[in-house]
Amino acid sequence: MKTSHKGDEAYLTRAAEEVLGTEVLGAGIFASLEADMVGLAGGGALGGAATGRLADLGVGGALVGAVGTMAAIKGGQEATAEAQGTTFNLLVAVTADRVVVMDWRRGEAGEVVRDMDRATTEVHAHKLGLALFLTLHPGDGGPSVNLKGSVSHGFAQSGPDRVVLHLLTDGA
């Protein structure tokens, strides 16, 4: 199966349809906001400390420190998501009557994390810089889902993310 999904709305939609067995109106890749924030803070602190220690030993430089810190952040994000029983990247699929959040691993849709009634799910969306923050409050009283996507035309995945945003906020 193809592993690149950036900007390929049709691919994401088909991947969701394979798991759900129903027509999907739109699908996009979003990050778990909790995993993003916790991983960013913890991984950044760890990477920064390691960079400082390497500098004390006379090893590395700014580039080594930056790469190490980025790797620590990514590792922290993935570990946080795994501890929450999910993946860092999530596929959000919108059908005629459902909003479904699924694991996204190596270019494939996986386990359903949350399945919400589209008609009763309250959607809060706001943009901050290049990021889109999306909170889904299911009408059944279940836990909310906090997601981070992109609406910047400079990022390939922003096209599918904007489709999901439109479906959830404009009711198309």
PDB file of C-alpha atoms in Angstrom:
ATOM      1  CA  MET A   1       0.000   0.000   0.000  1.00  0.00           C
ATOM      2  CA  LYS A   2       1.176   3.507  -0.785  1.00  0.00           C
ATOM      3  CA  THR A   3       2.857   5.178   2.196  1.00  0.00           C
ATOM      4  CA  SER A   4       2.704   8.810   1.066  1.00  0.00           C
ATOM      5  CA  HIS A   5      -0.594  10.489   1.810  1.00  0.00           C
ATOM      6  CA  LYS A   6       0.335  14.143   1.752  1.00  0.00           C
ATOM      7  CA  GLY A   7      -2.429  16.022   0.051  1.00  0.00           C
ATOM      8  CA  ASP A   8      -3.968  12.897  -1.446  1.00  0.00           C
ATOM      9  CA  GLU A   9      -7.578  13.324  -0.389  1.00  0.00           C
ATOM     10  CA  ALA A  10      -8.774  10.394  -2.524  1.00  0.00           C
ATOM     11  CA  TYR A  11      -6.226   8.054  -0.930  1.00  0.00           C
ATOM     12  CA  LEU A  12      -7.236   9.077   2.606  1.00  0.00           C
ATOM     13  CA  THR A  13     -10.915   8.685   1.771  1.00  0.00           C
ATOM     14  CA  ARG A  14     -10.372   5.203   0.312  1.00  0.00           C
ATOM     15  CA  ALA A  15      -8.300   4.159   3.334  1.00  0.00           C
ATOM     16  CA  ALA A  16     -11.138   5.214   5.659  1.00  0.00           C
ATOM     17  CA  GLU A  17     -13.764   3.502   3.489  1.00  0.00           C
ATOM     18  CA  GLU A  18     -11.810   0.230   3.632  1.00  0.00           C
ATOM     19  CA  VAL A  19     -11.956   0.229   7.425  1.00  0.00           C
ATOM     20  CA  LEU A  20     -15.495   1.571   7.801  1.00  0.00           C
ATOM     21  CA  GLY A  21     -17.168  -0.231   4.914  1.00  0.00           C
ATOM     22  CA  THR A  22     -19.221   2.837   4.053  1.00  0.00           C
ATOM     23  CA  GLU A  23     -18.960   5.954   1.898  1.00  0.00           C
ATOM     24  CA  VAL A  24     -16.665   8.618   3.352  1.00  0.00           C
ATOM     25  CA  LEU A  25     -17.282  12.226   2.347  1.00  0.00           C
ATOM     26  CA  GLY A  26     -13.849  13.444   3.410  1.00  0.00           C
ATOM     27  CA  ALA A  27     -10.846  12.394   5.474  1.00  0.00           C
ATOM     28  CA  GLY A  28      -7.724  14.129   6.756  1.00  0.00           C
ATOM     29  CA  ILE A  29      -4.698  13.450   8.929  1.00  0.00           C
ATOM     30  CA  PHE A  30      -4.640  15.251  12.267  1.00  0.00           C
ATOM     31  CA  ALA A  31      -2.295  15.027  15.235  1.00  0.00           C
ATOM     32  CA  SER A  32      -3.449  14.130  18.712  1.00  0.00           C
ATOM     33  CA  LEU A  33      -3.209  17.525  20.428  1.00  0.00           C
ATOM     34  CA  GLU A  34      -2.460  15.995  23.835  1.00  0.00           C
ATOM     35  CA  ALA A  35       0.361  13.871  22.423  1.00  0.00           C
ATOM     36  CA  ASP A  36       1.648  16.871  20.489  1.00  0.00           C
ATOM     37  CA  MET A  37       1.815  19.190  23.502  1.00  0.00           C
ATOM     38  CA  VAL A  38       3.138  16.655  26.039  1.00  0.00           C
ATOM     39  CA  GLY A  39       5.637  15.235  23.550  1.00  0.00           C
ATOM     40  CA  LEU A  40       6.769  18.706  22.521  1.00  0.00           C
ATOM     41  CA  ALA A  41       7.404  19.773  26.111  1.00  0.00           C
ATOM     42  CA  GLY A  42       8.972  16.544  27.338  1.00  0.00           C
ATOM     43  CA  GLY A  43      10.945  15.791  24.191  1.00  0.00           C
ATOM     44  CA  GLY A  44      12.127  19.375  23.891  1.00  0.00           C
ATOM     45  CA  ALA A  45      13.354  19.401  27.471  1.00  0.00           C
ATOM     46  CA  LEU A  46      15.101  16.057  27.048  1.00  0.00           C
ATOM     47  CA  GLY A  47      16.665  17.065  23.742  1.00  0.00           C
ATOM     48  CA  GLY A  48      17.823  20.376  25.142  1.00  0.00           C
ATOM     49  CA  ALA A  49      19.375  18.716  28.179  1.00  0.00           C
ATOM     50  CA  ALA A  50      21.143  16.161  25.993  1.00  0.00           C
ATOM     51  CA  THR A  51      22.429  18.926  23.709  1.00  0.00           C
ATOM     52  CA  GLY A  52      23.806  20.787  26.728  1.00  0.00           C
ATOM     53  CA  ARG A  53      25.501  17.655  28.021  1.00  0.00           C
ATOM     54  CA  LEU A  54      27.058  16.936  24.614  1.00  0.00           C
ATOM     55  CA  ALA A  55      28.298  20.524  24.428  1.00  0.00           C
ATOM     56  CA  ASP A  56      29.870  20.118  27.885  1.00  0.00           C
ATOM     57  CA  LEU A  57      31.711  17.081  26.511  1.00  0.00           C
ATOM     58  CA  GLY A  58      32.825  19.010  23.434  1.00  0.00           C
ATOM     59  CA  VAL A  59      30.716  16.872  21.111  1.00  0.00           C
ATOM     60  CA  GLY A  60      28.366  18.075  18.375  1.00  0.00           C
ATOM     61  CA  GLY A  61      27.273  21.531  17.531  1.00  0.00           C
ATOM     62  CA  ALA A  62      24.130  23.478  16.784  1.00  0.00           C
ATOM     63  CA  LEU A  63      23.040  21.142  13.976  1.00  0.00           C
ATOM     64  CA  VAL A  64      23.576  18.006  16.054  1.00  0.00           C
ATOM     65  CA  GLY A  65      21.665  19.601  18.919  1.00  0.00           C
ATOM     66  CA  ALA A  66      18.776  20.633  16.690  1.00  0.00           C
ATOM     67  CA  VAL A  67      18.485  17.206  15.077  1.00  0.00           C
ATOM     68  CA  GLY A  68      18.699  15.500  18.471  1.00  0.00           C
ATOM     69  CA  THR A  69      16.052  17.766  19.947  1.00  0.00           C
ATOM     70  CA  MET A  70      13.701  17.193  16.998  1.00  0.00           C
ATOM     71  CA  ALA A  71      14.174  13.419  17.336  1.00  0.00           C
ATOM     72  CA  ALA A  72      13.437  13.628  21.059  1.00  0.00           C
ATOM     73  CA  ILE A  73      10.284  15.661  20.405  1.00  0.00           C
ATOM     74  CA  LYS A  74       9.034  13.186  17.773  1.00  0.00           C
ATOM     75  CA  GLY A  75       9.819  10.280  20.100  1.00  0.00           C
ATOM     76  CA  GLY A  76       8.012  12.013  22.946  1.00  0.00           C
ATOM     77  CA  GLN A  77       4.946  12.615  20.803  1.00  0.00           C
ATOM     78  CA  GLU A  78       4.819   8.994  19.640  1.00  0.00           C
ATOM     79  CA  ALA A  79       5.388   7.643  23.165  1.00  0.00           C
ATOM     80  CA  THR A  80       2.665   9.875  24.611  1.00  0.00           C
ATOM     81  CA  ALA A  81       0.165   8.760  21.981  1.00  0.00           C
ATOM     82  CA  GLU A  82       1.081   5.105  22.551  1.00  0.00           C
ATOM     83  CA  ALA A  83       0.579   5.535  26.299  1.00  0.00           C
ATOM     84  CA  GLN A  84      -2.895   6.879  25.467  1.00  0.00           C
ATOM     85  CA  GLY A  85      -3.576   3.729  23.432  1.00  0.00           C
ATOM     86  CA  THR A  86      -3.482   5.399  20.025  1.00  0.00           C
ATOM     87  CA  THR A  87      -1.148   6.782  17.377  1.00  0.00           C
ATOM     88  CA  PHE A  88       0.195  10.321  17.139  1.00  0.00           C
ATOM     89  CA  ASN A  89      -1.285  10.785  13.669  1.00  0.00           C
ATOM     90  CA  LEU A  90      -5.008  10.159  13.417  1.00  0.00           C
ATOM     91  CA  LEU A  91      -7.247   9.807  10.376  1.00  0.00           C
ATOM     92  CA  VAL A  92     -10.480  11.762  10.818  1.00  0.00           C
ATOM     93  CA  ALA A  93     -13.218  10.546   8.468  1.00  0.00           C
ATOM     94  CA  VAL A  94     -16.588  12.186   7.950  1.00  0.00           C
ATOM     95  CA  THR A  95     -19.509  10.140   6.643  1.00  0.00           C
ATOM     96  CA  ALA A  96     -23.111  11.229   6.111  1.00  0.00           C
ATOM     97  CA  ASP A  97     -23.941  10.499   9.757  1.00  0.00           C
ATOM     98  CA  ARG A  98     -20.669   9.755  11.611  1.00  0.00           C
ATOM     99  CA  VAL A  99     -17.371  11.380  12.569  1.00  0.00           C
ATOM    100  CA  VAL A 100     -14.809   8.634  13.012  1.00  0.00           C
ATOM    101  CA  VAL A 101     -11.273   8.985  14.365  1.00  0.00           C
ATOM    102  CA  MET A 102      -8.883   6.149  13.491  1.00  0.00           C
ATOM    103  CA  ASP A 103      -5.256   5.316  14.140  1.00  0.00           C
ATOM    104  CA  TRP A 104      -2.960   6.164  11.218  1.00  0.00           C
ATOM    105  CA  ARG A 105       0.214   4.137  11.003  1.00  0.00           C
ATOM    106  CA  ARG A 106       2.611   3.830   8.050  1.00  0.00           C
ATOM    107  CA  GLY A 107       0.079   5.127   5.549  1.00  0.00           C
ATOM    108  CA  GLU A 108      -2.786   2.907   6.609  1.00  0.00           C
ATOM    109  CA  ALA A 109      -5.976   3.453   8.583  1.00  0.00           C
ATOM    110  CA  GLY A 110      -6.168   1.317  11.694  1.00  0.00           C
ATOM    111  CA  GLU A 111      -8.316   0.837  14.747  1.00  0.00           C
ATOM    112  CA  VAL A 112     -11.255   3.133  15.361  1.00  0.00           C
ATOM    113  CA  VAL A 113     -10.408   5.389  18.315  1.00  0.00           C
ATOM    114  CA  ARG A 114     -13.715   7.301  18.482  1.00  0.00           C
ATOM    115  CA  ASP A 115     -16.968   6.961  16.563  1.00  0.00           C
ATOM    116  CA  MET A 116     -19.335   9.900  17.043  1.00  0.00           C
ATOM    117  CA  ASP A 117     -22.780  10.812  15.753  1.00  0.00           C
ATOM    118  CA  ARG A 118     -22.218  13.671  13.328  1.00  0.00           C
ATOM    119  CA  ALA A 119     -25.563  15.333  14.085  1.00  0.00           C
ATOM    120  CA  THR A 120     -24.936  15.605  17.834  1.00  0.00           C
ATOM    121  CA  THR A 121     -21.170  16.184  17.863  1.00  0.00           C
ATOM    122  CA  GLU A 122     -20.338  19.752  18.771  1.00  0.00           C
ATOM    123  CA  VAL A 123     -17.373  21.057  16.790  1.00  0.00           C
ATOM    124  CA  HIS A 124     -15.067  23.847  17.933  1.00  0.00           C
ATOM    125  CA  ALA A 125     -12.449  24.956  15.430  1.00  0.00           C
ATOM    126  CA  HIS A 126      -9.979  27.784  15.459  1.00  0.00           C
ATOM    127  CA  LYS A 127      -6.911  28.672  13.485  1.00  0.00           C
ATOM    128  CA  LEU A 128      -3.685  29.885  15.022  1.00  0.00           C
ATOM    129  CA  GLY A 129      -0.933  30.694  12.576  1.00  0.00           C
ATOM    130  CA  LEU A 130      -0.551  27.723  10.251  1.00  0.00           C
ATOM    131  CA  ALA A 131      -2.338  25.349  12.614  1.00  0.00           C
ATOM    132  CA  LEU A 132      -5.944  24.310  12.865  1.00  0.00           C
ATOM    133  CA  PHE A 133      -7.167  23.255  16.299  1.00  0.00           C
ATOM    134  CA  LEU A 134     -10.271  21.098  16.258  1.00  0.00           C
ATOM    135  CA  THR A 135     -12.181  19.856  19.295  1.00  0.00           C
ATOM    136  CA  LEU A 136     -14.989  17.346  18.865  1.00  0.00           C
ATOM    137  CA  HIS A 137     -17.470  17.103  21.754  1.00  0.00           C
ATOM    138  CA  PRO A 138     -19.642  14.004  21.228  1.00  0.00           C
ATOM    139  CA  GLY A 139     -23.306  14.370  22.104  1.00  0.00           C
ATOM    140  CA  ASP A 140     -23.283  11.042  23.974  1.00  0.00           C
ATOM    141  CA  GLY A 141     -21.223  12.579  26.790  1.00  0.00           C
ATOM    142  CA  GLY A 142     -18.095  10.625  25.831  1.00  0.00           C
ATOM    143  CA  PRO A 143     -14.652  12.176  26.014  1.00  0.00           C
ATOM    144  CA  SER A 144     -13.816  15.036  23.689  1.00  0.00           C
ATOM    145  CA  VAL A 145     -11.226  14.610  20.974  1.00  0.00           C
ATOM    146  CA  ASN A 146      -8.622  17.367  20.598  1.00  0.00           C
ATOM    147  CA  LEU A 147      -6.821  17.508  17.267  1.00  0.00           C
ATOM    148  CA  LYS A 148      -4.280  19.640  15.449  1.00  0.00           C
ATOM    149  CA  GLY A 149      -4.194  19.944  11.679  1.00  0.00           C
ATOM    150  CA  SER A 150      -3.046  22.383   9.047  1.00  0.00           C
ATOM    151  CA  VAL A 151      -4.849  24.940   6.926  1.00  0.00           C
ATOM    152  CA  SER A 152      -1.740  26.447   5.362  1.00  0.00           C
ATOM    153  CA  HIS A 153      -1.560  26.172   1.589  1.00  0.00           C
ATOM    154  CA  GLY A 154       2.152  25.497   2.052  1.00  0.00           C
ATOM    155  CA  PHE A 155       1.544  22.047   3.568  1.00  0.00           C
ATOM    156  CA  ALA A 156       0.293  19.237   1.351  1.00  0.00           C
ATOM    157  CA  GLN A 157      -1.933  17.683   4.001  1.00  0.00           C
ATOM    158  CA  SER A 158      -3.807  20.936   4.551  1.00  0.00           C
ATOM    159  CA  GLY A 159      -6.103  20.252   1.574  1.00  0.00           C
ATOM    160  CA  PRO A 160      -7.718  17.160   3.132  1.00  0.00           C
ATOM    161  CA  ASP A 161      -7.738  18.851   6.562  1.00  0.00           C
ATOM    162  CA  ARG A 162      -9.655  21.805   5.114  1.00  0.00           C
ATOM    163  CA  VAL A 163     -12.182  19.400   3.551  1.00  0.00           C
ATOM    164  CA  VAL A 164     -12.805  17.796   6.961  1.00  0.00           C
ATOM    165  CA  LEU A 165     -13.101  21.240   8.574  1.00  0.00           C
ATOM    166  CA  HIS A 166     -15.629  22.311   5.921  1.00  0.00           C
ATOM    167  CA  LEU A 167     -17.701  19.138   6.361  1.00  0.00           C
ATOM    168  CA  LEU A 168     -17.778  19.525  10.133  1.00  0.00           C
ATOM    169  CA  THR A 169     -18.433  23.251  10.332  1.00  0.00           C
ATOM    170  CA  ASP A 170     -20.448  24.042   7.206  1.00  0.00           C
ATOM    171  CA  GLY A 171     -22.479  20.843   7.231  1.00  0.00           C
ATOM    172  CA  ALA A 172     -21.875  20.066   3.559  1.00  0.00           C
TER     173      ALA A 172
END
